[in-house]
Short mmCIF file of C-alpha atoms in Angstrom, two decimals:
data_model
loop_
_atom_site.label_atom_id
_atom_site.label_comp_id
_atom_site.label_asym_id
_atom_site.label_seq_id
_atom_site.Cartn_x
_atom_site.Cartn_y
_atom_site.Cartn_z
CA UNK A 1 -12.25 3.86 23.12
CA UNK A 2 -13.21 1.21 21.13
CA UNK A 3 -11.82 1.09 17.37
CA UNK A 4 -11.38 -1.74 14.31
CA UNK A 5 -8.00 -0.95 12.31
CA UNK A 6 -5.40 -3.27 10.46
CA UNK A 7 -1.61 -3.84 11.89
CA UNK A 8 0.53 -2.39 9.88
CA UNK A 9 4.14 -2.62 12.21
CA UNK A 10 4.59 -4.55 15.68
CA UNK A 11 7.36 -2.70 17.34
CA UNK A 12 9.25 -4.19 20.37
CA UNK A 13 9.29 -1.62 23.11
CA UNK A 14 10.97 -3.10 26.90
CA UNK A 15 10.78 -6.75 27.35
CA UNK A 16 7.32 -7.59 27.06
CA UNK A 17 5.77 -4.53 25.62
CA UNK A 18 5.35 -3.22 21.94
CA UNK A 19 3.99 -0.28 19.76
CA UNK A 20 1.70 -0.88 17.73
CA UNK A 21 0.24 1.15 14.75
CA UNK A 22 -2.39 0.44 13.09
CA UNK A 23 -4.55 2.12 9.63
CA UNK A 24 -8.67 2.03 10.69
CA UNK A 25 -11.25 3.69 8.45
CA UNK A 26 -10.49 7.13 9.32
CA UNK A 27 -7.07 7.73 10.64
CA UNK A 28 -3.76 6.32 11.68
CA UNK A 29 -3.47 4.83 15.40
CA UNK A 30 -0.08 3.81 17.47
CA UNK A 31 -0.69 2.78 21.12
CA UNK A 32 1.73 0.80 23.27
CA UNK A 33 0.37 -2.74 24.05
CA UNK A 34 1.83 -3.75 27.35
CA UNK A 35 2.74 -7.55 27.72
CA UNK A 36 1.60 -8.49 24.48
CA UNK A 37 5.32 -9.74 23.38
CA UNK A 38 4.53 -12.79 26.38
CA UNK A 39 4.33 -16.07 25.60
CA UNK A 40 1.28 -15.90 27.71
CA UNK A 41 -0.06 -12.80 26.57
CA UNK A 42 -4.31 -12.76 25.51
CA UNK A 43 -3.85 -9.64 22.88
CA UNK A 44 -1.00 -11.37 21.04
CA UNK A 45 -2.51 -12.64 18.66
CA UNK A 46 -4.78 -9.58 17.82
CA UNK A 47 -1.69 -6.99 17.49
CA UNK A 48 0.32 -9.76 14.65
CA UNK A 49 1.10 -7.65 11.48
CA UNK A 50 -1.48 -7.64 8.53
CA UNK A 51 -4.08 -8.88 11.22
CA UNK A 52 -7.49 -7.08 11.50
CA UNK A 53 -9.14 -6.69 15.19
CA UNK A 54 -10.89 -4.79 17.28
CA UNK A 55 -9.24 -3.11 19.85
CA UNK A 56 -10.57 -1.63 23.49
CA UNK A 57 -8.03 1.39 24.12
CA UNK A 58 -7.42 3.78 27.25
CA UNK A 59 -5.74 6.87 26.90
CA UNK A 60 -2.75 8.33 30.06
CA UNK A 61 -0.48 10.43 30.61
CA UNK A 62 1.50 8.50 28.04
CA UNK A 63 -1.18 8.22 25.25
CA UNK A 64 -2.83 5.23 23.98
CA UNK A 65 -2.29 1.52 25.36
CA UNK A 66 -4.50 -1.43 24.86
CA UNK A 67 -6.73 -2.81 27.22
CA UNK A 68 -8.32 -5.77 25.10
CA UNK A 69 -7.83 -6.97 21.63
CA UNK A 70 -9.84 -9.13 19.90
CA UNK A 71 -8.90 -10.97 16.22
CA UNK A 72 -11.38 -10.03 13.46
CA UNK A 73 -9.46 -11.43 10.14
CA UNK A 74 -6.20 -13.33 10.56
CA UNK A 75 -5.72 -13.42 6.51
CA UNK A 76 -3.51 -16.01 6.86
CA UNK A 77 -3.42 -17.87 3.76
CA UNK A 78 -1.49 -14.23 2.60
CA UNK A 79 1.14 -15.24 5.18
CA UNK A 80 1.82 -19.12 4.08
CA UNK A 81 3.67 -18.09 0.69
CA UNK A 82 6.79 -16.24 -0.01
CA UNK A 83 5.19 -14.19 -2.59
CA UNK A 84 2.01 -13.00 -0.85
CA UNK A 85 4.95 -12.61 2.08
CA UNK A 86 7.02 -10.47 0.17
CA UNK A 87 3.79 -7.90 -0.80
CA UNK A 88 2.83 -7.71 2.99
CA UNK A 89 6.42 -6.36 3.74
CA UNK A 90 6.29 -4.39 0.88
CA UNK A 91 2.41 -2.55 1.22
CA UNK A 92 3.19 -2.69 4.90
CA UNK A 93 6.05 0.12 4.17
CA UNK A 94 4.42 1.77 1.85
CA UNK A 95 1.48 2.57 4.38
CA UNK A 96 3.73 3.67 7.16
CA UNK A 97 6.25 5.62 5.63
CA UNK A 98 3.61 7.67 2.97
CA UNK A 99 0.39 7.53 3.89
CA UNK A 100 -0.44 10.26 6.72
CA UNK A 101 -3.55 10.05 9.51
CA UNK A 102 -5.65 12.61 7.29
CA UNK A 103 -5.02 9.75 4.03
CA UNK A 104 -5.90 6.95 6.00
CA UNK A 105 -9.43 6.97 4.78
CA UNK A 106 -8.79 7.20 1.48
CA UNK A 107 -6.15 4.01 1.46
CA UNK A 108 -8.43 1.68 4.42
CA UNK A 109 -10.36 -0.06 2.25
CA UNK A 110 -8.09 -0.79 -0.89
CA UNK A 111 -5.99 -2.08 2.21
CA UNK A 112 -8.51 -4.66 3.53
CA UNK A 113 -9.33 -5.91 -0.40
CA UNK A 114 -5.83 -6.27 -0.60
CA UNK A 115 -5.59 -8.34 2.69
CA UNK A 116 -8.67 -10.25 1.65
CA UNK A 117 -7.57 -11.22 -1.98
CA UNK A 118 -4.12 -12.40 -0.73
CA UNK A 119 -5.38 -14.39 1.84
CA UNK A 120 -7.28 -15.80 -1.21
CA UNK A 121 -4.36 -16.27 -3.17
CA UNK A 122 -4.94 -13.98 -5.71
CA UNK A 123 -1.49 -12.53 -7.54
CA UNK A 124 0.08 -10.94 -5.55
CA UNK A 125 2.33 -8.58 -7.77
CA UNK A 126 -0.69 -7.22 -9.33
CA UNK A 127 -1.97 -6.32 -6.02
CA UNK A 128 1.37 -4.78 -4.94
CA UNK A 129 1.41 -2.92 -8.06
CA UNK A 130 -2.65 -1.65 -8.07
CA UNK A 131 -1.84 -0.66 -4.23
CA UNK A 132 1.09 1.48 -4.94
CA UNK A 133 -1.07 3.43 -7.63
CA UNK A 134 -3.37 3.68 -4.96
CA UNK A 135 -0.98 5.21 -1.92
CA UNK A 136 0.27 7.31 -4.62
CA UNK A 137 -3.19 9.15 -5.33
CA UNK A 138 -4.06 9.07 -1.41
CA UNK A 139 -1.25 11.15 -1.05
CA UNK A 140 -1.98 13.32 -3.55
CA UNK A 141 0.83 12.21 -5.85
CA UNK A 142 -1.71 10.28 -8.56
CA UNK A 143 -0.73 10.61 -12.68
CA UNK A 144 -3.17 12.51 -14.92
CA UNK A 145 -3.92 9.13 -16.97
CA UNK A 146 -7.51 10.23 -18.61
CA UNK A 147 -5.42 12.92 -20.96
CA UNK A 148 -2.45 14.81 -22.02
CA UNK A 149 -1.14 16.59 -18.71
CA UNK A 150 0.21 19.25 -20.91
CA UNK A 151 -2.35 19.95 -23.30
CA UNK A 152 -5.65 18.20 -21.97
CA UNK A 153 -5.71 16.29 -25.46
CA UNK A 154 -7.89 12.97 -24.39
CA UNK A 155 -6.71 11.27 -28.12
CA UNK A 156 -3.28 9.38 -29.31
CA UNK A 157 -1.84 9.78 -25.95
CA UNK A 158 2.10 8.13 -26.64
CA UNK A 159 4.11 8.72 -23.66
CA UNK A 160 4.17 9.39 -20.12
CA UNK A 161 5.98 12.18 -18.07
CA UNK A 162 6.74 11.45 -14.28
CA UNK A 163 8.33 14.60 -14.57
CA UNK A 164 4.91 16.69 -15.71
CA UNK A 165 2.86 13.99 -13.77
CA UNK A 166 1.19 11.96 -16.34
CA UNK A 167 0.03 10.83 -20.09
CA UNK A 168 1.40 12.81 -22.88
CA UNK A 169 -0.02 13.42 -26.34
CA UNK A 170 2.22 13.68 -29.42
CA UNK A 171 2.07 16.73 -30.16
CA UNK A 172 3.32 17.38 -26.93
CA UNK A 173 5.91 14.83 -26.49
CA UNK A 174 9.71 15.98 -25.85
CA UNK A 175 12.28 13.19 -26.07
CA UNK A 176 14.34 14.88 -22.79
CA UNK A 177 11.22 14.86 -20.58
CA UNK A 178 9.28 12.25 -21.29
CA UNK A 179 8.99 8.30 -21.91
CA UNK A 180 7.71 6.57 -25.32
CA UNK A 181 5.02 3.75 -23.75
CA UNK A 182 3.66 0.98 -25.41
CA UNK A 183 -0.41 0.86 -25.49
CA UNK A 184 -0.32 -2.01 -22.85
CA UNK A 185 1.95 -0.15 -20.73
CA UNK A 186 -0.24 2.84 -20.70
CA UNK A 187 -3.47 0.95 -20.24
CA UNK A 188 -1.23 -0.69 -17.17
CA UNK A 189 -1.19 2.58 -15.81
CA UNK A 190 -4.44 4.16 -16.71
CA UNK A 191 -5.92 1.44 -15.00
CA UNK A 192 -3.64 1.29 -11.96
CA UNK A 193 -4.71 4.82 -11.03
CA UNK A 194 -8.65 4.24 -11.90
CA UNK A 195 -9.23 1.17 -9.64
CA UNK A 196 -11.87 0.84 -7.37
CA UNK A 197 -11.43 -1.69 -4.41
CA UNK A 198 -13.99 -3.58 -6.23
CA UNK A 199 -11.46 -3.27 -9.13
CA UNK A 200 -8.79 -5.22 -7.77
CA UNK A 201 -9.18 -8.82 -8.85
CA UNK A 202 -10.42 -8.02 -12.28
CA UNK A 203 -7.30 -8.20 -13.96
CA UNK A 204 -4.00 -10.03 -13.71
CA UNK A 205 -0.69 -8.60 -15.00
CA UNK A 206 2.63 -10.12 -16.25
CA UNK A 207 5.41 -10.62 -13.20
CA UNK A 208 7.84 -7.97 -15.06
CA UNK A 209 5.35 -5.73 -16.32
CA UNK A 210 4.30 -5.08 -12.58
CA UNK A 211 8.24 -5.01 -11.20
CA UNK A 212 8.99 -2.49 -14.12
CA UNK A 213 6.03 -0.41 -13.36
CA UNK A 214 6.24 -0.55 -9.09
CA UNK A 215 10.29 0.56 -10.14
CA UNK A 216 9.42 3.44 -12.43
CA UNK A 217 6.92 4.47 -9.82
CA UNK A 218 9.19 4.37 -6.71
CA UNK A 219 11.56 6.11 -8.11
CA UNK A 220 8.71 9.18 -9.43
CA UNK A 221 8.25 9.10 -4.89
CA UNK A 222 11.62 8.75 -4.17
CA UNK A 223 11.77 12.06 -6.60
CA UNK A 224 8.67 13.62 -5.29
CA UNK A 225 8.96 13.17 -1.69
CA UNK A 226 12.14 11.80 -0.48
CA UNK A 227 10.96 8.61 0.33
CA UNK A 228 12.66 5.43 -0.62
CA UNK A 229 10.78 1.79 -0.32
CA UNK A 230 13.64 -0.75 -0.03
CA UNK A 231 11.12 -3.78 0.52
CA UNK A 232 10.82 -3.62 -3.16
CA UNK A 233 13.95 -5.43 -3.75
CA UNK A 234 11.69 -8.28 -1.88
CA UNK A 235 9.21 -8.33 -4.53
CA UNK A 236 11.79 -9.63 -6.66
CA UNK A 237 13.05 -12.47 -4.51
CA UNK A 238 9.35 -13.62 -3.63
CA UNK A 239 9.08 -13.98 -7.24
CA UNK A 240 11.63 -15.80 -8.47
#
């Protein structure tokens, strides 16, 4: 089987060998890549984290292992600075601990525009904060952000409610449930749940508007699912 998929975790397995799982256009992939951890070792290179390749697999008794790998996009210039460092740790979790095989097409391509406009240096907290809007809605978690949740009211939208999931009109608003937003902040998020891959790079946010946001919206998974992101504590430090 032949197959094209990003690296999202290298996983030492024996001496030599490693898992590796990887995100391709339609599902989610682990196969064990025998040797590869070798200084010698041909596939190396192709099986790095946050390294796109194509990959010749054979299925056993065991499952998948690779055969041949070959290096498609390196996106290197996303792994020479601390913060573009920092996001790859950070997206890198967020794929592998929330995004499922049956999501994996939905989340593929915001990954590789991600990859690609790191590599170009483009901010990188904006990116880790339009990608987390993004895993969010692949995994069926996504805010209501084009009207009131409650009331379907598309005008003077004030507040959010993680609670409710999403925008809140006035009428509407309860000061126990939900949060007073700024416009800006609510345009943040309107627009973190609307992008397109082609969206990505058209807009640049301030470094604590996207730490406050990525927090608020850990914490609405941590709340909804269980799952906690620690790599976030990363952005914060690759920022500084």
């Amino acid at each position: 089987m032949e197959i094209i998929g990003i690296v999202t975790r290298l996983t030492p397995f024996k001496e030599k060998d490693a898992m590796v799982n990887i995100i391709t256009e339609e599902k989610n992939l682990s196969f064990l890549a025998r040797g590869v951890l070798g200084i010698a070792s041909k596939n190396m290179a192709s099986v790095q984290p946050y390294t796109k390749s194509r990959f010749l697999l054979t299925r056993g008794k065991e499952g998948l292992s690779l055969r041949t790998g070959t290096v498609l996009e390196t996106f290197q210039g996303a792994k020479e600075k601390l913060a573009s460092l920092s996001t790859l740790s950070f997206i890198g979790e967020l794929t592998n601990k929330v995004i499922s095989s049956e999501e994996a097409r939905k989340i593929y391509p915001y990954l590789d525009k991600v990859l690609f406009l790191l590599d170009e240096g483009f901010d990188a907290l904006t990116l880790a904060l339009l990608y987390t809007g993004e895993i969010l809605r692949a995994a069926g978690l996504g805010l209501e952000v084009t009207k009131c949740v409650i009331s379907g009211q598309r005008s003077d939208i004030t507040a959010i409610s993680y609670l409710d999931g999403g925008f809140v009109a006035t009428p509407c608003f309860d000061a126990l449930r939900h949060q007073k937003c700024s416009k800006r902040k609510l345009e943040i998020i309107r627009q973190i749940f609307l992008a397109k891959p082609e969206d990505l790079n058209r807009v640049v946010f301030e470094k604590w508007e996207c730490l406050e946001i990525i927090k608020e919206l850990l914490i609405y998974l941590l709340d909804a699912s269980g799952t906690r992101i620690k790599s976030v504590v990363l952005l914060e430090k690759g920022t500084q």
